[in-house]
Short mmCIF file of C-alpha atoms and ligand atoms in Angstrom, two decimals:
data_model
loop_
_atom_site.label_atom_id
_atom_site.label_comp_id
_atom_site.label_asym_id
_atom_site.label_seq_id
_atom_site.Cartn_x
_atom_site.Cartn_y
_atom_site.Cartn_z
CA MET N 171 198.63 222.57 -128.27
CA ALA N 172 199.02 226.26 -128.94
CA PHE N 173 196.80 228.35 -131.19
CA GLY N 174 197.86 228.05 -134.80
CA LYS N 175 197.56 224.30 -135.08
CA THR N 176 194.55 223.96 -132.81
CA ARG N 177 191.33 225.58 -133.91
CA LEU N 178 188.45 224.33 -131.80
CA ARG N 179 185.94 226.10 -133.99
CA ARG N 180 186.53 223.33 -136.59
CA LEU N 181 184.34 221.18 -134.33
CA ARG N 182 181.53 223.71 -134.47
CA GLY N 183 181.45 224.59 -138.16
CA SER N 184 178.19 222.92 -139.10
CA GLU N 185 175.12 221.40 -137.55
CA THR N 186 176.22 217.95 -138.74
CA MET N 187 179.71 218.34 -137.25
CA ARG N 188 178.23 219.51 -133.95
CA ARG N 189 175.88 216.56 -134.00
CA LEU N 190 178.75 214.14 -134.65
CA VAL N 191 181.00 215.31 -131.84
CA SER N 192 178.44 216.12 -129.14
CA GLY N 193 179.09 213.99 -126.06
CA THR N 194 175.64 214.13 -124.50
CA ARG N 195 172.27 213.60 -126.10
CA LEU N 196 168.85 213.92 -124.56
CA SER N 197 166.23 211.33 -125.44
CA ALA N 198 162.62 210.65 -124.49
CA ASP N 199 163.97 207.40 -122.99
CA ASP N 200 165.53 209.43 -120.17
CA LEU N 201 162.32 211.12 -119.07
CA VAL N 202 159.65 210.49 -116.44
CA TYR N 203 156.40 212.49 -116.44
CA PRO N 204 154.72 213.24 -113.08
CA LEU N 205 150.91 213.05 -112.84
CA PHE N 206 148.61 214.26 -110.05
CA VAL N 207 145.60 212.04 -109.47
CA CYS N 208 142.60 213.10 -107.42
CA PRO N 209 139.37 211.49 -106.22
CA GLY N 210 136.16 211.75 -108.21
CA SER N 211 135.36 211.23 -111.87
CA ASP N 212 135.69 213.38 -114.96
CA VAL N 213 137.94 215.86 -113.14
CA LYS N 214 140.60 217.72 -115.11
CA ARG N 215 141.45 220.77 -113.04
CA PRO N 216 144.37 223.04 -114.03
CA ILE N 217 146.98 223.45 -111.29
CA GLU N 218 147.31 227.19 -111.03
CA ALA N 219 150.93 227.26 -109.84
CA MET N 220 152.18 224.87 -112.53
CA SER N 221 151.59 225.79 -116.19
CA GLY N 222 150.02 223.01 -118.21
CA CYS N 223 149.67 220.57 -115.28
CA PHE N 224 146.34 219.17 -114.05
CA HIS N 225 144.67 217.31 -111.24
CA LEU N 226 143.20 214.30 -113.01
CA SER N 227 140.67 211.81 -111.70
CA ALA N 228 141.56 208.14 -112.11
CA ASP N 229 139.08 207.62 -114.96
CA LEU N 230 140.93 210.17 -117.12
CA VAL N 231 144.42 209.05 -116.28
CA GLY N 232 144.49 206.09 -118.67
CA ALA N 233 144.04 208.32 -121.71
CA GLU N 234 146.66 210.75 -120.43
CA ALA N 235 149.10 207.88 -119.84
CA SER N 236 148.54 206.58 -123.39
CA GLY N 237 149.52 210.00 -124.71
CA VAL N 238 152.67 210.00 -122.59
CA ALA N 239 153.64 206.52 -123.78
CA SER N 240 153.05 207.41 -127.44
CA LEU N 241 155.69 210.14 -127.10
CA GLY N 242 158.24 207.46 -126.18
CA ILE N 243 158.38 208.35 -122.48
CA PRO N 244 158.94 205.11 -120.53
CA ALA N 245 157.43 206.01 -117.14
CA VAL N 246 155.03 208.18 -115.17
CA LEU N 247 155.37 209.17 -111.52
CA LEU N 248 152.07 209.28 -109.65
CA PHE N 249 151.16 211.65 -106.83
CA GLY N 250 147.82 211.32 -105.11
CA LEU N 251 145.38 213.67 -103.46
CA PRO N 252 143.16 212.14 -100.79
CA ASP N 253 139.44 212.56 -100.24
CA LYS N 254 140.14 213.54 -96.65
CA LYS N 255 143.25 214.04 -94.57
CA ASP N 256 143.87 212.79 -91.02
CA ALA N 257 146.65 212.66 -88.42
CA THR N 258 148.34 209.53 -89.83
CA GLY N 259 147.45 209.97 -93.49
CA SER N 260 145.49 206.72 -93.55
CA GLU N 261 144.11 207.15 -97.06
CA ALA N 262 147.67 206.67 -98.29
CA TRP N 263 147.45 202.89 -97.93
CA SER N 264 143.78 202.47 -98.84
CA PRO N 265 143.17 199.99 -101.69
CA ASP N 266 140.67 202.55 -103.03
CA SER N 267 142.97 205.60 -102.97
CA ALA N 268 143.07 207.69 -106.13
CA VAL N 269 146.59 206.38 -106.79
CA ALA N 270 145.59 202.71 -106.40
CA VAL N 271 142.67 203.15 -108.82
CA ALA N 272 144.82 205.15 -111.24
CA ILE N 273 147.48 202.43 -111.31
CA LYS N 274 144.90 199.88 -112.43
CA GLN N 275 143.50 202.23 -115.07
CA ILE N 276 146.94 202.93 -116.50
CA LYS N 277 147.93 199.25 -116.54
CA GLN N 278 144.76 198.51 -118.46
CA ALA N 279 145.29 201.32 -120.97
CA VAL N 280 149.07 200.98 -121.53
CA PRO N 281 150.52 197.85 -119.89
CA GLN N 282 154.08 198.55 -121.03
CA LEU N 283 154.29 202.01 -119.44
CA LEU N 284 156.19 201.88 -116.13
CA ILE N 285 154.36 203.23 -113.10
CA ILE N 286 156.41 204.85 -110.35
CA THR N 287 154.49 205.95 -107.25
CA ASP N 288 155.56 208.64 -104.82
CA VAL N 289 155.43 207.21 -101.31
CA CYS N 290 155.12 209.92 -98.66
CA LEU N 291 152.48 210.98 -96.15
CA CYS N 292 152.58 214.77 -96.61
CA ALA N 293 149.63 215.00 -99.02
CA TYR N 294 147.58 212.70 -96.76
CA THR N 295 148.22 214.10 -93.26
CA ASP N 296 146.13 216.97 -91.88
CA HIS N 297 149.32 218.65 -90.57
CA GLY N 298 151.14 218.35 -93.90
CA HIS N 299 154.33 216.77 -92.57
CA CYS N 300 155.91 213.76 -94.28
CA GLY N 301 155.75 211.70 -91.08
CA VAL N 302 153.45 211.08 -88.12
CA ILE N 303 153.74 213.40 -85.14
CA ASN N 304 154.32 212.20 -81.59
CA GLU N 305 154.59 214.80 -78.84
CA GLY N 306 155.23 217.54 -81.37
CA LYS N 307 158.01 215.63 -83.16
CA ILE N 308 158.20 213.53 -86.30
CA ASP N 309 158.25 209.87 -85.20
CA ASN N 310 160.77 208.36 -87.63
CA ASP N 311 160.28 204.65 -86.99
CA ALA N 312 156.48 204.77 -86.73
CA THR N 313 156.46 206.64 -90.04
CA CYS N 314 158.53 203.91 -91.74
CA GLU N 315 155.87 201.32 -90.89
CA LEU N 316 153.13 203.46 -92.47
CA LEU N 317 155.23 204.12 -95.56
CA ALA N 318 155.72 200.37 -95.91
CA LYS N 319 151.93 199.87 -95.82
CA MET N 320 151.54 202.53 -98.49
CA ALA N 321 154.24 200.90 -100.65
CA VAL N 322 152.60 197.47 -100.40
CA ALA N 323 149.19 198.96 -101.30
CA HIS N 324 150.72 200.50 -104.43
CA ALA N 325 152.55 197.29 -105.36
CA ARG N 326 149.33 195.32 -104.88
CA ALA N 327 147.54 197.72 -107.27
CA GLY N 328 150.28 197.09 -109.84
CA ALA N 329 152.98 199.73 -109.39
CA ASP N 330 156.35 198.81 -110.93
CA ILE N 331 158.56 201.14 -108.92
CA ILE N 332 158.08 202.54 -105.41
CA ALA N 333 159.64 205.95 -104.79
CA PRO N 334 159.81 206.99 -101.11
CA SER N 335 160.24 210.77 -100.83
CA ASP N 336 159.84 211.30 -97.08
CA MET N 337 163.52 211.28 -95.99
CA MET N 338 162.98 209.19 -92.84
CA ASP N 339 165.99 207.12 -91.78
CA GLY N 340 165.78 203.43 -92.58
CA ARG N 341 162.62 203.57 -94.66
CA VAL N 342 164.10 201.91 -97.74
CA GLY N 343 165.01 198.80 -95.71
CA VAL N 344 161.60 198.65 -94.04
CA ILE N 345 159.82 199.07 -97.39
CA ARG N 346 161.99 196.42 -99.11
CA GLU N 347 161.24 193.94 -96.35
CA ALA N 348 157.51 194.67 -96.42
CA LEU N 349 157.38 194.30 -100.22
CA ASP N 350 159.28 191.02 -100.09
CA SER N 351 157.16 189.50 -97.34
CA ALA N 352 154.00 190.46 -99.23
CA GLY N 353 155.40 188.64 -102.28
CA PHE N 354 156.36 191.71 -104.33
CA VAL N 355 159.99 190.75 -104.85
CA GLU N 356 159.97 192.19 -108.35
CA THR N 357 158.76 195.65 -107.39
CA ALA N 358 161.71 198.03 -107.61
CA ILE N 359 162.60 200.92 -105.32
CA MET N 360 163.72 204.32 -106.57
CA ALA N 361 164.78 206.15 -103.40
CA TYR N 362 164.62 209.91 -103.11
CA SER N 363 168.02 209.61 -101.40
CA ALA N 364 169.54 213.06 -101.61
CA LYS N 365 166.54 215.30 -101.14
CA TYR N 366 167.28 218.84 -100.00
CA ALA N 367 165.09 221.18 -97.95
CA SER N 368 164.54 223.41 -100.96
CA ALA N 369 162.60 226.56 -101.74
CA PHE N 370 162.08 225.16 -105.25
CA TYR N 371 159.19 222.92 -104.14
CA GLY N 372 156.88 225.91 -103.79
CA PRO N 373 154.56 225.34 -106.78
CA PHE N 374 154.29 221.60 -106.02
CA ARG N 375 153.00 222.24 -102.52
CA ASP N 376 150.16 224.14 -104.11
CA ALA N 377 149.57 221.19 -106.47
CA ALA N 378 149.67 218.55 -103.73
CA LYS N 379 148.16 220.82 -101.06
CA SER N 380 150.95 219.57 -98.81
CA SER N 381 152.47 222.59 -97.07
CA PRO N 382 153.34 221.82 -93.45
CA ALA N 383 150.84 223.47 -91.08
CA PHE N 384 153.64 224.29 -88.62
CA GLY N 385 157.44 224.38 -88.77
CA ASP N 386 159.29 223.22 -91.88
CA ARG N 387 160.91 220.09 -93.29
CA ARG N 388 164.45 220.81 -92.20
CA THR N 389 164.59 218.05 -89.59
CA TYR N 390 164.24 215.44 -92.31
CA GLN N 391 165.16 216.99 -95.67
CA MET N 392 168.86 217.79 -96.08
CA ASP N 393 170.67 221.03 -95.47
CA PHE N 394 171.82 222.35 -98.82
CA GLY N 395 175.29 223.29 -97.66
CA ASP N 396 176.35 219.70 -97.12
CA PRO N 397 177.33 217.39 -99.99
CA ARG N 398 178.71 214.69 -97.67
CA GLN N 399 175.35 213.73 -96.18
CA ALA N 400 174.05 213.25 -99.72
CA MET N 401 176.72 210.61 -100.38
CA ARG N 402 176.00 208.90 -97.05
CA GLU N 403 172.25 208.91 -97.72
CA ILE N 404 172.79 207.36 -101.15
CA ALA N 405 175.20 204.71 -99.81
CA LEU N 406 172.76 203.76 -97.04
CA ASP N 407 169.78 203.56 -99.39
CA ILE N 408 171.69 201.25 -101.74
CA GLU N 409 172.69 199.09 -98.78
CA GLU N 410 169.05 198.95 -97.65
CA GLY N 411 167.95 197.76 -101.09
CA ALA N 412 167.34 200.77 -103.33
CA ASP N 413 167.60 199.80 -107.01
CA MET N 414 167.91 203.42 -108.14
CA VAL N 415 168.63 206.60 -106.26
CA MET N 416 167.63 210.20 -106.77
CA VAL N 417 169.02 213.68 -106.33
CA LYS N 418 166.42 216.40 -105.83
CA PRO N 419 166.15 219.22 -106.90
CA ALA N 420 168.27 218.95 -110.05
CA LEU N 421 169.54 222.26 -111.43
CA PRO N 422 170.88 223.82 -108.18
CA TYR N 423 172.45 220.41 -107.34
CA LEU N 424 174.29 219.39 -110.51
CA ASP N 425 177.46 218.97 -108.43
CA ILE N 426 175.69 216.41 -106.25
CA ILE N 427 174.47 214.51 -109.34
CA CYS N 428 178.02 214.53 -110.69
CA ARG N 429 179.54 213.23 -107.45
CA ALA N 430 176.88 210.54 -107.14
CA LYS N 431 177.52 209.41 -110.72
CA GLN N 432 181.25 209.07 -110.09
CA ARG N 433 180.75 207.15 -106.89
CA PHE N 434 177.83 204.76 -107.33
CA ASP N 435 177.07 202.10 -109.90
CA VAL N 436 173.28 202.34 -109.79
CA PRO N 437 170.99 204.38 -112.04
CA ILE N 438 170.87 207.99 -110.86
CA ALA N 439 167.61 209.88 -111.20
CA ALA N 440 167.36 213.66 -110.90
CA TYR N 441 164.14 215.52 -110.16
CA ASN N 442 163.75 218.74 -112.10
CA VAL N 443 161.25 220.10 -109.56
CA SER N 444 158.25 222.39 -109.82
CA GLY N 445 160.17 225.57 -108.96
CA GLU N 446 162.79 224.91 -111.64
CA PHE N 447 159.97 224.26 -114.11
CA MET N 448 158.13 227.46 -113.24
CA CYS N 449 161.26 229.66 -113.30
CA ILE N 450 161.62 228.85 -116.97
CA ASN N 451 157.90 229.02 -117.74
CA ALA N 452 157.43 232.34 -115.97
CA ALA N 453 160.45 233.87 -117.69
CA ALA N 454 159.28 232.57 -121.07
CA GLU N 455 155.72 233.80 -120.51
CA ALA N 456 157.12 237.24 -119.65
CA GLY N 457 159.12 237.19 -122.88
CA TYR N 458 162.52 237.18 -121.17
CA LEU N 459 163.80 234.01 -122.77
CA ASP N 460 163.05 231.28 -125.29
CA GLY N 461 161.20 228.70 -123.19
CA ASP N 462 161.90 225.67 -125.41
CA GLY N 463 165.58 226.53 -125.67
CA ALA N 464 165.94 227.03 -121.91
CA MET N 465 164.05 223.80 -121.28
CA LEU N 466 166.22 221.64 -123.55
CA GLU N 467 169.44 223.26 -122.33
CA SER N 468 168.47 222.66 -118.69
CA LEU N 469 167.47 219.05 -119.24
CA LEU N 470 170.65 218.36 -121.18
CA SER N 471 172.74 219.88 -118.38
CA ILE N 472 171.12 217.48 -115.91
CA LYS N 473 171.98 214.57 -118.17
CA ARG N 474 175.53 215.86 -118.72
CA ALA N 475 176.02 216.10 -114.96
CA GLY N 476 175.36 212.36 -114.81
CA ALA N 477 171.64 211.71 -114.45
CA ASP N 478 170.38 208.57 -116.19
CA ILE N 479 166.75 209.41 -115.48
CA ILE N 480 165.18 212.89 -115.43
CA ILE N 481 161.84 213.41 -113.73
CA THR N 482 160.34 216.55 -115.21
CA TYR N 483 157.05 218.34 -115.86
CA PHE N 484 158.67 219.25 -119.20
CA ALA N 485 158.74 215.56 -120.25
CA LYS N 486 155.92 215.75 -122.78
CA ALA N 487 157.01 219.06 -124.28
CA ALA N 488 160.63 217.91 -124.49
CA ALA N 489 159.74 214.53 -126.01
CA GLU N 490 157.65 216.28 -128.62
CA LEU N 491 160.54 218.57 -129.62
CA LEU N 492 163.05 215.71 -129.60
CA ARG N 493 160.88 213.80 -132.05
CA LYS N 494 161.22 216.47 -134.72
C1 PBG K 665 156.58 214.83 -101.16
C2 PBG K 665 157.20 215.44 -102.35
C3 PBG K 665 157.50 216.80 -102.63
C4 PBG K 665 157.97 216.83 -103.94
C5 PBG K 665 157.97 215.53 -104.40
N1 PBG K 665 157.51 214.68 -103.41
C6 PBG K 665 157.28 218.02 -101.81
C7 PBG K 665 158.08 218.26 -100.61
O1 PBG K 665 158.94 217.48 -100.21
O2 PBG K 665 157.80 219.27 -99.99
C8 PBG K 665 158.37 218.08 -104.68
C9 PBG K 665 158.25 217.98 -106.16
C10 PBG K 665 158.32 219.27 -106.89
O3 PBG K 665 158.53 220.37 -106.32
O4 PBG K 665 158.16 219.21 -108.11
N2 PBG K 665 157.36 214.75 -100.03
#
């Protein structure tokens, strides 16, 4: 229809009209808030590289989780810091790990809040890689067995959703089988399926103290030039038993989210990672842009691309603004 009859500005004339016709809406229901739990008690230590984020000891995590739930956010994602690291990351599957204790505290404080746990060895190994090393190489299959032990330990403590983020081949199947044989048939799996070897994880590695001591993660995390492997990874994870899949990072990979949404009939999560979070915070703190505006626009773009679930350090701030 040529100009004259068609005037698209009619759809933008007022706030109410814009509200009526908008195709995508962000809600607190879409959000997951990550928390970093550490050993000890009464610890609330600011994470320098990530504005407004803290290392929390398990005894303080219940109160924090109650605050998250009262904002209408349905889930938290737990990352753990160990007391001590070793070659295999053995604290990862300890029944007394900070994550295991935190799960119990949260369930006691807010039973309805969903608990997702990150399952990966990198914060627990002394070399900082996501898998165990054999003769200088990541041993894929040995790593899967350890991840399965970690997943079962989390399920036993009460986790609702297990989220493996290591990018080993076959780990979703091994974890599903281990959960089922331990009797945790109702524990769901959210697979970090399409996880890219990204520079945007920088601030997180400071938070989790998980930088690899040698080499990088490019033998297991995906090359960012290739969208086809992302689709194959997602298809395989679903076949192996993933209930939900994830694309990570989010903003530089909106095309991958969009393709995944068109192709797969499972909930798609997107991880708005630490580097994306700090780009906006740093620019806002320097006065270059309106932080709240950039935050809401970014989160909405992730939803518009097709994400059903957005994992973001902005969750609390966004939920607070969305409530108004
Ligand atoms: C662990 C893991 C990482 C992130 C989530 N789980 C770091 C990495 O893979 O190096 C990154 C999250 C973020 O940057 O916010 N494997």
